[in-house]
Structure formats: structure tokens, C-alpha cells
PDB file of C-alpha atoms in Angstrom:
ATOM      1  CA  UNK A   1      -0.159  -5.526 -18.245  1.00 63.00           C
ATOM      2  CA  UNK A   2       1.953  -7.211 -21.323  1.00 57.00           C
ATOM      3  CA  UNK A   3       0.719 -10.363 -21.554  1.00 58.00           C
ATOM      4  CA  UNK A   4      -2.949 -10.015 -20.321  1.00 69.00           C
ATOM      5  CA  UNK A   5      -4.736 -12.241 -22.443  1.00 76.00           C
ATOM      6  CA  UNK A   6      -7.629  -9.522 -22.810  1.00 83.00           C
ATOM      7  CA  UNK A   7      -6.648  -6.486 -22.153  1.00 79.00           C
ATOM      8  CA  UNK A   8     -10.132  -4.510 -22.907  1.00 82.00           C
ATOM      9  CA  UNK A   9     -12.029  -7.021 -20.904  1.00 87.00           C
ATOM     10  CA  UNK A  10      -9.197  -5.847 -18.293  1.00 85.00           C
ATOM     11  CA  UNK A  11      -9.768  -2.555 -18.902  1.00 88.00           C
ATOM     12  CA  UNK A  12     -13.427  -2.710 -18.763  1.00 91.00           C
ATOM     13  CA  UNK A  13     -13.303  -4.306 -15.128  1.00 91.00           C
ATOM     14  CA  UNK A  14     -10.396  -1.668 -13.709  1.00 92.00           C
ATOM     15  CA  UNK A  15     -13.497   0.609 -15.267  1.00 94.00           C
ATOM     16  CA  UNK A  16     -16.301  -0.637 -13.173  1.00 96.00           C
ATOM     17  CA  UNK A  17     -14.389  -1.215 -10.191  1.00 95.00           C
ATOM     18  CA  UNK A  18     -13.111   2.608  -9.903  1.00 96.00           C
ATOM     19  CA  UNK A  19     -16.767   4.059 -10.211  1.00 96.00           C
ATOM     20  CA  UNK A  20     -17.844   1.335  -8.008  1.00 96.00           C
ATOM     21  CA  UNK A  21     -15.344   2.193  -5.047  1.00 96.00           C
ATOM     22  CA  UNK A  22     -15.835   6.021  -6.026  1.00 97.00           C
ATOM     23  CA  UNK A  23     -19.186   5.779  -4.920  1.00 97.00           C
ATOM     24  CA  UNK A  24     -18.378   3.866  -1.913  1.00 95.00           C
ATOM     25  CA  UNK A  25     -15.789   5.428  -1.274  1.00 95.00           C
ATOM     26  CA  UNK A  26     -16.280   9.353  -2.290  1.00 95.00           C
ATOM     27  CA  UNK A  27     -12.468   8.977  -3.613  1.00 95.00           C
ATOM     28  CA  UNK A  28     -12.613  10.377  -7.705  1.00 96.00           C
ATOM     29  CA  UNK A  29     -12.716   7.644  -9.878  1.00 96.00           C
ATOM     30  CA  UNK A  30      -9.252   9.216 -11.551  1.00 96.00           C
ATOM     31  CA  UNK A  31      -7.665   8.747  -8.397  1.00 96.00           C
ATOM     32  CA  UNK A  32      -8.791   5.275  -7.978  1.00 96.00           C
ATOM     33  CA  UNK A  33      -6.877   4.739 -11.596  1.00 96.00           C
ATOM     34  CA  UNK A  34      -4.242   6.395 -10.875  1.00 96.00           C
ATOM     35  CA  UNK A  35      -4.308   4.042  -7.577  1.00 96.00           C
ATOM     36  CA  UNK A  36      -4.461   1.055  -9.912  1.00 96.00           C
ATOM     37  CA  UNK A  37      -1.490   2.222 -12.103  1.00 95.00           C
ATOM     38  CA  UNK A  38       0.881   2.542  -8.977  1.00 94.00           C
ATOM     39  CA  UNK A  39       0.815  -1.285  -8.735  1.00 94.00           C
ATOM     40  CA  UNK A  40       1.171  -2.190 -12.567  1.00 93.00           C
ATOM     41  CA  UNK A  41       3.784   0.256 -12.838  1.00 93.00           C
ATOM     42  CA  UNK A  42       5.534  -1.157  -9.791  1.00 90.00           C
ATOM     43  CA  UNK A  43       5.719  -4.513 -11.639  1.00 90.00           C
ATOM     44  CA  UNK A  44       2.365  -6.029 -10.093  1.00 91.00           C
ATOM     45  CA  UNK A  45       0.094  -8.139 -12.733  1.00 89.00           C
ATOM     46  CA  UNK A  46      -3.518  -6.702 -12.717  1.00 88.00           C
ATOM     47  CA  UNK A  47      -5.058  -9.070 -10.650  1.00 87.00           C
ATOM     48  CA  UNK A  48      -2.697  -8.076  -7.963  1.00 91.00           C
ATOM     49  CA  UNK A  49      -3.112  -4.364  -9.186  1.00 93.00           C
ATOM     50  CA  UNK A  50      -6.627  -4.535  -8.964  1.00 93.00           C
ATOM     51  CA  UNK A  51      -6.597  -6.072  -5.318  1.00 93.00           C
ATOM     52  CA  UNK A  52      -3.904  -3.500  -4.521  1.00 94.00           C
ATOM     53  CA  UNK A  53      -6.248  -0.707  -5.773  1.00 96.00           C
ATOM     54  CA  UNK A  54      -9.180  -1.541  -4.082  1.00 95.00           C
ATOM     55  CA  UNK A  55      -7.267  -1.545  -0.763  1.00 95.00           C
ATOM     56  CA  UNK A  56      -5.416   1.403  -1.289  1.00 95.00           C
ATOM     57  CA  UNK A  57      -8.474   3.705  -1.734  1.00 96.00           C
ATOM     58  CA  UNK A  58     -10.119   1.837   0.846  1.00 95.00           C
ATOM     59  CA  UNK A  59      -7.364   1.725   3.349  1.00 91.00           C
ATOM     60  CA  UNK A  60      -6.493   6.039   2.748  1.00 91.00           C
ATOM     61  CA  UNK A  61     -10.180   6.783   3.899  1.00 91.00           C
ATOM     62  CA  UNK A  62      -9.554   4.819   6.688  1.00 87.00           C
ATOM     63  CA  UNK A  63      -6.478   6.533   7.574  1.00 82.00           C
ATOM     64  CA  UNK A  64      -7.458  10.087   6.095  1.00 84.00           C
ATOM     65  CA  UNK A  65      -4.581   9.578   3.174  1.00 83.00           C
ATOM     66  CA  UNK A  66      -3.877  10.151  -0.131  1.00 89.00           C
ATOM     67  CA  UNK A  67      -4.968   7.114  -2.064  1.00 92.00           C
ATOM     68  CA  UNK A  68      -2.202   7.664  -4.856  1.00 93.00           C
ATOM     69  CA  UNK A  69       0.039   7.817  -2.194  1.00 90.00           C
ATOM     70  CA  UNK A  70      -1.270   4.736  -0.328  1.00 90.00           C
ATOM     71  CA  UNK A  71      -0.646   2.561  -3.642  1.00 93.00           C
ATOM     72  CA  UNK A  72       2.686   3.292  -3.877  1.00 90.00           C
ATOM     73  CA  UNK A  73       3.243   2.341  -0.222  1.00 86.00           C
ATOM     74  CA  UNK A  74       1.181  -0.543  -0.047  1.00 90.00           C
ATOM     75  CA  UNK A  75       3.324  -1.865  -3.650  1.00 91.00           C
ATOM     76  CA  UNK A  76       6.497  -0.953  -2.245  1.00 85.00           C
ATOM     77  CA  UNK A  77       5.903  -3.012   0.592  1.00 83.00           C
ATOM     78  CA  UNK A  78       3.817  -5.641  -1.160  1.00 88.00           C
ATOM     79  CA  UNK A  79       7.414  -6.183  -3.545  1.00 85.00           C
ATOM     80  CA  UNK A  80       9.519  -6.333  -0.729  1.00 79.00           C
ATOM     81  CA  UNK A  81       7.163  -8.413   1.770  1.00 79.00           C
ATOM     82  CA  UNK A  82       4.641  -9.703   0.128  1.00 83.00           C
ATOM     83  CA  UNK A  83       6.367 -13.447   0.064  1.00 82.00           C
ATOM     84  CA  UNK A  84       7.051 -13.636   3.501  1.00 79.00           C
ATOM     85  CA  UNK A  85       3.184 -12.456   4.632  1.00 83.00           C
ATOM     86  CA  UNK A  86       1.937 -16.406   5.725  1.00 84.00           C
ATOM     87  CA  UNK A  87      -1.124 -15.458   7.456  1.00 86.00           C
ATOM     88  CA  UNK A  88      -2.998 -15.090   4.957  1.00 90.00           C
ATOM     89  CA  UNK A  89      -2.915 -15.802   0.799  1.00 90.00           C
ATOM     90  CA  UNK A  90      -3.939 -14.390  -2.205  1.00 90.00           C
ATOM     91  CA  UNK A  91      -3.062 -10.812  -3.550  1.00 89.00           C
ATOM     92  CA  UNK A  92      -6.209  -9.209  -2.016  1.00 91.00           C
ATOM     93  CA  UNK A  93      -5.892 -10.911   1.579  1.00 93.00           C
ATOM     94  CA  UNK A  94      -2.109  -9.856   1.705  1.00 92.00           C
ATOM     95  CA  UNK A  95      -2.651  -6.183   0.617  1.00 92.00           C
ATOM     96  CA  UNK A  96      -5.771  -6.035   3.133  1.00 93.00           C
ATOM     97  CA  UNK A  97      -3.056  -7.920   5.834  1.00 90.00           C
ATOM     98  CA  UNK A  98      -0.496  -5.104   5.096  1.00 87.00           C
ATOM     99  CA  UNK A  99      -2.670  -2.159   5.359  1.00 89.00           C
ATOM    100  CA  UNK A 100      -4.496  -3.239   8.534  1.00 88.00           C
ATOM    101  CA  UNK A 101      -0.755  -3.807  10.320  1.00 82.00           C
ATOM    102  CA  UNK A 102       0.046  -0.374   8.618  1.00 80.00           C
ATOM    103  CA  UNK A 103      -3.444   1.251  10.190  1.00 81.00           C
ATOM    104  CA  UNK A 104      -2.671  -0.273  13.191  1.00 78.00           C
ATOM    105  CA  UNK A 105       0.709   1.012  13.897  1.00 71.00           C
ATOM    106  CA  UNK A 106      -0.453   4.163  12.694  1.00 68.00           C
ATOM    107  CA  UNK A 107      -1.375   5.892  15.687  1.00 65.00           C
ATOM    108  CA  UNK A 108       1.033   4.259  18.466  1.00 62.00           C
ATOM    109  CA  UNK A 109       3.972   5.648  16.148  1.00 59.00           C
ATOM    110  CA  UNK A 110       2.344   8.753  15.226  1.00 59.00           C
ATOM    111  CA  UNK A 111       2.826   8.708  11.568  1.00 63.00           C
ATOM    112  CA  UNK A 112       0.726   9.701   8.530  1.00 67.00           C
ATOM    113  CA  UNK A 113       1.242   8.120   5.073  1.00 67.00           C
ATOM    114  CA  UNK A 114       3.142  11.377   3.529  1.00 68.00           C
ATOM    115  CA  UNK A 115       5.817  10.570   6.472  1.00 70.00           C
ATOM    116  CA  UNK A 116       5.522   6.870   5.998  1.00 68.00           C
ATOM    117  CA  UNK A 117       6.113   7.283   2.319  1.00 65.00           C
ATOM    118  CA  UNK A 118       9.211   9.555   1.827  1.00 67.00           C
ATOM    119  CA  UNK A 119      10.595   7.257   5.553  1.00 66.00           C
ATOM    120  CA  UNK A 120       9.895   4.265   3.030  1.00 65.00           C
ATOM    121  CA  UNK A 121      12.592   5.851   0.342  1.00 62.00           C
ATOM    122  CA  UNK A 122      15.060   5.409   3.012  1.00 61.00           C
ATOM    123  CA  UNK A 123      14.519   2.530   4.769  1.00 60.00           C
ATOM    124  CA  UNK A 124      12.734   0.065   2.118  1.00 59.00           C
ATOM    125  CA  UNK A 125      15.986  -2.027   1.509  1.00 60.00           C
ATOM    126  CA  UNK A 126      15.696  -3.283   5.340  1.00 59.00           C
ATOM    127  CA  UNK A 127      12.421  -5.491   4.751  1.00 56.00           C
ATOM    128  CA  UNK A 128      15.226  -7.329   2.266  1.00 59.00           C
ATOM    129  CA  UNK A 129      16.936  -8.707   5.132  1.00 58.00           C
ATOM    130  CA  UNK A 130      16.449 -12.513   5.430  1.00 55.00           C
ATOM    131  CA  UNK A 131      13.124 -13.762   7.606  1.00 54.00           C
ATOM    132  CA  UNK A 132      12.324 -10.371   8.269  1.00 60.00           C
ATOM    133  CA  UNK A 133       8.810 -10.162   8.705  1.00 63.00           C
ATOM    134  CA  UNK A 134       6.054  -7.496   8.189  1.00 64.00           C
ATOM    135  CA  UNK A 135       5.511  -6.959  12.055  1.00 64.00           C
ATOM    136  CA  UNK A 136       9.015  -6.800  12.511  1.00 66.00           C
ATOM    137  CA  UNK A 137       9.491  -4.068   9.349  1.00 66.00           C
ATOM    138  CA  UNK A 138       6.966  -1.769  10.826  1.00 64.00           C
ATOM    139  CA  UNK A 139       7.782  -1.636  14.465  1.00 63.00           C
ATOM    140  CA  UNK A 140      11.668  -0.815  12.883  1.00 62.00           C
ATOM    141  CA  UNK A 141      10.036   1.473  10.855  1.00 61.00           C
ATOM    142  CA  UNK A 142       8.256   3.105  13.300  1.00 61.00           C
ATOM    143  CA  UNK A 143      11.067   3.819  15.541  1.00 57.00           C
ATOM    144  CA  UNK A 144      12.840   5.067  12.401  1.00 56.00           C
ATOM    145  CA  UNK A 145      10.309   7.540  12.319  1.00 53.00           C
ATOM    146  CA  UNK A 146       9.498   8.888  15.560  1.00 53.00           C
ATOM    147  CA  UNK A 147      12.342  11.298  14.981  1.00 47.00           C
ATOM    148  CA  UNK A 148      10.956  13.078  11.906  1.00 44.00           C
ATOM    149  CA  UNK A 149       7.214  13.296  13.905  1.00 43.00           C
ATOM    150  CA  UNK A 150       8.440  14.608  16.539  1.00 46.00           C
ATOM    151  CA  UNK A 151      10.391  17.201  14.886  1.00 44.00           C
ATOM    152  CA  UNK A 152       7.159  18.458  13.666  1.00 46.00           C
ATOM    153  CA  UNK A 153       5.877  18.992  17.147  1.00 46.00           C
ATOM    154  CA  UNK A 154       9.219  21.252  18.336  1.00 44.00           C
TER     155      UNK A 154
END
């Protein structure tokens, strides 16, 4: 947030939009925050952090997740991909674009966002790889995964 030419009128609107989406979305506002400070901390600027946070709480009650958690992805990714996503533009489009392909891949590779998140430490540095694309990141991903989930069910 260095650099935000007002910081409490920021502030004030990171404020507002927590208790808004807390009602909406029955997630405590101190989570959504917390949500909001995974993307600034990951090097986002707050209008990105802001669009990241809204999708993040939004996107874990869809998916029954942690929304903390669900930041942290969705930045990780959002670093790493977010260039590359041409479908859509604009910090709130692209986060909404990455958790929708992440919800949808969800259930066919029989993941949950704790698995997807400590998979991520490991296998983050592929979506570097020249022209790889978001699609393309998951469905690796996925297969990268279907080892640990199935371990749970042995």
C-alpha cells in the first residue's frame, strides 16, 4: 500500500467492503481483512487486493474453504498467471476468471483448497514456463494431485 495516494480513504473502503461481504457472505469481517492482506502482502496494489478479497471470500463459500486460505491461492496464482489470463481484463474479472476455472476443476480432480494450497508450494514455479496458460496449469496441477487425494482414501 506505499504509495496510495490516500491511504485512510483506502482504509475506509477495505472497511465497508469487509462488513458488506460479511453480511453477504456470513464470513467474519476479520477474516475478510485478513483475506485482503494476503494480496497486499503478496505484492498486489489495493485495487487488485480489494478485487482479490472480494473473490476470495466469495469464491471459499462457494467451495466450502477457508477464505484466508483462498487469498493466498488465488494471489499466488494471480502473480504467476495473471498476465497471460486474455479472456477477460481488469483485476476483478481475472481473479473471478481464476477462481471459477479453480471451482470448476475442483470436483473432477477431487481436491479441496488445503490440498490445492500446500500442492501450490510445490508446483507454483511450473505456471512460469513460457505460454503456459491457466487451463493448462490446473489440469497439470490436478494430475499432480490426484496422488495426495487418493492417498487419503487408502
Amino acid at each position: 500500500l506505499i504509495g496510495t495516494p490516500n491511504l485512510a480513504s483506502l482504509m475506509d473502503d477495505v472497511k465497508e467492503s469487509a462488513i458488506s461481504l460479511s453480511k453477504e457472505s456470513g464470513v467474519a469481517v476479520q477474516e475478510i481483512v485478513k483475506s485482503f492482506r494476503m494480496f497486499v502482502t503478496a505484492g498486489l496494489d489495493a485495487t487488485t487486493s480489494l478485487a482479490g478479497m472480494n473473490t476470495a471470500v466469495r469464491g471459499s463459500v462457494a467451495t466450502m474453504g477457508d477464505s484466508v486460505e483462498t487469498a493466498r491461492i488465488l494471489a499466488d496464482i494471480y502473480n504467476v498467471m495473471g498476465d497471460r489470463i486474455t479472456e477477460v481484463s481488469g483485476a476483478q474479472d481475472k481473479m473471478n476468471f481464476i477462481m471459477n476455472t479453480m471451482a470448476t476443476l475442483m470436483p473432477t480432480n477431487v481436491f479441496t483448497i488445503q490440498e490445492m494450497s500446500e500442492g501450490l508450494k510445490n508446483f507454483a514455479a511450473v505456471g512460469n514456463a513460457p505460454l503456459f496458460l491457466l487451463q493448462t496449469f490446473f489440469h497439470f496441477f490436478g494430475i499432480f494431485l490426484k496422488p495426495v487425494s487418493q492417498k487419503k482414501g487408502s
